[in-house]
PDB file of C-alpha atoms in Angstrom:
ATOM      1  CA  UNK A 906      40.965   0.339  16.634  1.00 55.00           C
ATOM      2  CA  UNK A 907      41.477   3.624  18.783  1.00 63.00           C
ATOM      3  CA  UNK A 908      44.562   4.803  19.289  1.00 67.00           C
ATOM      4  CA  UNK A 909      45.465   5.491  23.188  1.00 67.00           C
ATOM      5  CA  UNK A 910      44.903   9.641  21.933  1.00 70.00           C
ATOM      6  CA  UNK A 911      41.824   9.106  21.070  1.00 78.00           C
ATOM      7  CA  UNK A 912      40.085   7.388  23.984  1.00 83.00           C
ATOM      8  CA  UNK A 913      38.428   9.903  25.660  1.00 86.00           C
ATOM      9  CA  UNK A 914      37.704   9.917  29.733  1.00 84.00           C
ATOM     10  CA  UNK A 915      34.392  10.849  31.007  1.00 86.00           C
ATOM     11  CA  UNK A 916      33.328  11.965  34.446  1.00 86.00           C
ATOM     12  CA  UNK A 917      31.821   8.560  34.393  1.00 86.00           C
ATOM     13  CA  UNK A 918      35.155   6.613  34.253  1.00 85.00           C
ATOM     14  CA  UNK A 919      36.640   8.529  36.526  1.00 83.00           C
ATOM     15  CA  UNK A 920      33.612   7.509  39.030  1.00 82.00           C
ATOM     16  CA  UNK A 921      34.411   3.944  38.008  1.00 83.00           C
ATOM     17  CA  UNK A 922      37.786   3.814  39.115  1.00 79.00           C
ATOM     18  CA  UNK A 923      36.816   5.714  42.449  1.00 79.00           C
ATOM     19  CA  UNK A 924      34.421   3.159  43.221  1.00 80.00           C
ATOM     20  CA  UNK A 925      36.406   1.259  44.918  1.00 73.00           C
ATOM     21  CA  UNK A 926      36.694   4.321  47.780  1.00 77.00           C
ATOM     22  CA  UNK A 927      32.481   4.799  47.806  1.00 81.00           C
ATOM     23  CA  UNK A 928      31.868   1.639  48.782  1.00 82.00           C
ATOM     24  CA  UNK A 929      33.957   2.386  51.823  1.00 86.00           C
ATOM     25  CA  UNK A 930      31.758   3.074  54.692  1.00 92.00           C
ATOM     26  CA  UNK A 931      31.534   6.941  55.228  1.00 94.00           C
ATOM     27  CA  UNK A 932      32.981   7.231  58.786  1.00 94.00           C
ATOM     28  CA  UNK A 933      35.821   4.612  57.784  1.00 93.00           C
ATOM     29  CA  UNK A 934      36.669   6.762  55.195  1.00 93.00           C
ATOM     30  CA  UNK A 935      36.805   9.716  56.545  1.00 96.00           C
ATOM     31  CA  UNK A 936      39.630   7.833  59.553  1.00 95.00           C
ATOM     32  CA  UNK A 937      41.570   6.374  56.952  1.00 94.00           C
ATOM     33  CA  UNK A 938      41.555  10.054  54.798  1.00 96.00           C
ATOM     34  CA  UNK A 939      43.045  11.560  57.986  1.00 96.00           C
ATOM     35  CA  UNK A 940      45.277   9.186  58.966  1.00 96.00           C
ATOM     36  CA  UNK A 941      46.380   9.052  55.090  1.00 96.00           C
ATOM     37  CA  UNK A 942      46.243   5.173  54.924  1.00 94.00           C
ATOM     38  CA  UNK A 943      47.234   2.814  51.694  1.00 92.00           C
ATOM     39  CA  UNK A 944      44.152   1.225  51.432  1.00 89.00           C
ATOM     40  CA  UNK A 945      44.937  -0.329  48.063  1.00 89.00           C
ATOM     41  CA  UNK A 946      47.601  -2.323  49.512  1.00 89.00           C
ATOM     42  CA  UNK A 947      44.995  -3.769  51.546  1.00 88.00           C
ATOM     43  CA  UNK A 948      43.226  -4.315  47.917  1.00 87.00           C
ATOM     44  CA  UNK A 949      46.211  -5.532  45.947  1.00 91.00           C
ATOM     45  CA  UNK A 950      45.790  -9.624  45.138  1.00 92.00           C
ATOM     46  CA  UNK A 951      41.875  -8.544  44.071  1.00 91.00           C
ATOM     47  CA  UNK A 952      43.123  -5.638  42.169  1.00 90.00           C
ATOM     48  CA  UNK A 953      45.387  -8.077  40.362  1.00 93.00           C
ATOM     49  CA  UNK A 954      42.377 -10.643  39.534  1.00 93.00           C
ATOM     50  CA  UNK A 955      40.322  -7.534  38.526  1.00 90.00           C
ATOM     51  CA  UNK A 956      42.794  -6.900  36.023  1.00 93.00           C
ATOM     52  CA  UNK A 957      43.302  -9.802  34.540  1.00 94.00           C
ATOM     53  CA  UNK A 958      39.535  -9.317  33.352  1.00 93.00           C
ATOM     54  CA  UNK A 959      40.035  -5.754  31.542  1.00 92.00           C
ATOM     55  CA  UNK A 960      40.972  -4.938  27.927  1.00 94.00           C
ATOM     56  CA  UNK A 961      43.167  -2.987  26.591  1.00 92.00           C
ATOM     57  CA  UNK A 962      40.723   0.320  26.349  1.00 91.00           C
ATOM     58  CA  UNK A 963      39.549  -0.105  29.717  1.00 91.00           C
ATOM     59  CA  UNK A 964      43.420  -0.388  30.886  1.00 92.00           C
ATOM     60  CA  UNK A 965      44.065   2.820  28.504  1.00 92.00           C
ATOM     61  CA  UNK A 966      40.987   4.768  30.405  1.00 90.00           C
ATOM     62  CA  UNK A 967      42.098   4.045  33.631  1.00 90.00           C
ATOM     63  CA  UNK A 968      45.829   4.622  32.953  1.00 91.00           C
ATOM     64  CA  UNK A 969      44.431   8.622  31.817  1.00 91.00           C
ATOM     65  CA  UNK A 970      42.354   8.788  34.850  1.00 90.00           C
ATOM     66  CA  UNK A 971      45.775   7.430  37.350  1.00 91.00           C
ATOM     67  CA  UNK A 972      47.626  10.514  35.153  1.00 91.00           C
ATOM     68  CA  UNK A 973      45.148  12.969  36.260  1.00 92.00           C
ATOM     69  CA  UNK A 974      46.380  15.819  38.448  1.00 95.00           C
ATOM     70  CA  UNK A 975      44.086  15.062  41.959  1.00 96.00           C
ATOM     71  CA  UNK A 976      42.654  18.390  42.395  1.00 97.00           C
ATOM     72  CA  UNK A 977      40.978  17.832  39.185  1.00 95.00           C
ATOM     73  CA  UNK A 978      39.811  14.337  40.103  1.00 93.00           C
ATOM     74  CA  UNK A 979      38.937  15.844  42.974  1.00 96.00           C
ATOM     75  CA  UNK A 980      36.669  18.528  41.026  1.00 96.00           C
ATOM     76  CA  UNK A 981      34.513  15.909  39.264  1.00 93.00           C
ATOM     77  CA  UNK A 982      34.099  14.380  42.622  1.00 93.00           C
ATOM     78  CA  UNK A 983      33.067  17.621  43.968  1.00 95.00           C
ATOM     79  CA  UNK A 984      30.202  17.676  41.013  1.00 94.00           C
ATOM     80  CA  UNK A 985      29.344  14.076  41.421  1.00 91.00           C
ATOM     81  CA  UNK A 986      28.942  14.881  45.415  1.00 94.00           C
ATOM     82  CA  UNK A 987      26.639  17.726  44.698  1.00 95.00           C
ATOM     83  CA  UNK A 988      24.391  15.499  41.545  1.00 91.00           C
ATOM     84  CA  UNK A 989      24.287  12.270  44.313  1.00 90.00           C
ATOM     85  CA  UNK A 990      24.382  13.495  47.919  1.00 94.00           C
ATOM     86  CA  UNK A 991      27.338  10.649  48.560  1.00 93.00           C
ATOM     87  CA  UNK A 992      29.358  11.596  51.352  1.00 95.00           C
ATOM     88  CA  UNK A 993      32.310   9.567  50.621  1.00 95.00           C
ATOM     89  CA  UNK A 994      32.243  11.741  47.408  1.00 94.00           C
ATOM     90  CA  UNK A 995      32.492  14.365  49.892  1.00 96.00           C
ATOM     91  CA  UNK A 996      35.137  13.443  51.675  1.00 97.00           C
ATOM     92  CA  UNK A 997      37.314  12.503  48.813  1.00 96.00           C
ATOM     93  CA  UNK A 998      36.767  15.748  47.582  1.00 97.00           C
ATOM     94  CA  UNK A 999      37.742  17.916  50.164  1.00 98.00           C
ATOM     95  CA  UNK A1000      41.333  19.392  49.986  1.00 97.00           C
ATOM     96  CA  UNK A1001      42.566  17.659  52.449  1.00 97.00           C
ATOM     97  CA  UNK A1002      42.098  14.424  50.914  1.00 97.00           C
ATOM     98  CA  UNK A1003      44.574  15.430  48.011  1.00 97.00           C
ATOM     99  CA  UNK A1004      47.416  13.483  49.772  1.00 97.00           C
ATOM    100  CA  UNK A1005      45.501  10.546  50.553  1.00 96.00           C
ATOM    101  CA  UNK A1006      44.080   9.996  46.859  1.00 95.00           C
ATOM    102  CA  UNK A1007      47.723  10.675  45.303  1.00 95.00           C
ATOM    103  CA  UNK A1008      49.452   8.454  47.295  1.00 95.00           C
ATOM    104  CA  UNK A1009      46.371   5.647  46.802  1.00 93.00           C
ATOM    105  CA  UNK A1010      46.807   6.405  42.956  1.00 92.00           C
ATOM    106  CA  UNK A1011      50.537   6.042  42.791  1.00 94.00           C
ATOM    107  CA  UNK A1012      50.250   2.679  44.686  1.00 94.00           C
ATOM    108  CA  UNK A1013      47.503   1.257  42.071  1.00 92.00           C
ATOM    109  CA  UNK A1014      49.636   2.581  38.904  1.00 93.00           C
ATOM    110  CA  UNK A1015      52.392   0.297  40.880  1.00 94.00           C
ATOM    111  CA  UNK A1016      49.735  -2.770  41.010  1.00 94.00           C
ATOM    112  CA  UNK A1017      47.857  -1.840  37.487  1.00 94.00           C
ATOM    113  CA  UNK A1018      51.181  -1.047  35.738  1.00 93.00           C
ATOM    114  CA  UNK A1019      54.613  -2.288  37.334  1.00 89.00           C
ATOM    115  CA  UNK A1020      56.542  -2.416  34.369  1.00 85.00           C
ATOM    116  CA  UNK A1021      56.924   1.627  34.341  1.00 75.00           C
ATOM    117  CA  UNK A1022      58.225   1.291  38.344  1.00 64.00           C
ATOM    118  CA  UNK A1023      61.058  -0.944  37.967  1.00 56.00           C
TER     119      UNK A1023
END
């Protein structure tokens, strides 16, 4: 078995754990970017089923991707943007998003991981 050093994150996982933003209507997102809104809140008791369905390597990936600094999440969603035309990928991307994907993160590491936030 892998060690937690050894699993490796790809562009593609970080996509994975962003999905949950694409799938957001584009002019939605772009109001609840601005108006920096917890939307995982919102998310929270399906978040909590979706977990219960993930093993310990897919926790481990998306435990890297929450450690990310945003500005470099926000670089691969720049690329993915420019490969798929998405423009929730362009919105997310865009510096002033930084606040609202940080404070979104922290609240799913809270959700995903709430034995390191007691």
């Amino acid at each position: 078995m892998e060690s937690e050093d050894e699993i490796t994150i790809t562009e593609n996982d970080v996509m994975d754990i962003m999905d949950v933003f694409t799938r957001v209507p584009p002019l939605i997102l772009k109001m609840v970017v601005k108006r920096n809104k917890n939307v995982v809140k919102s998310f929270e008791t399906q978040i909590k089923e979706y977990k219960n369905h993930l093993d310990s390597r897919e926790m481990v990936k998306i435990e890297k991707v929450l450690e990310m600094d945003v500005p470099d999440l926000q670089e691969i969603l720049r690329k993915a943007y420019l490969e798929t035309g998405q423009k929730q990928l362009k919105i997310l991307a865009d510096p002033h998003a930084e606040e609202f994907i940080s404070g979104n993160l922290r609240e799913l590491k809270k959700i995903l991981f709430p034995s390191r936030f007691i």
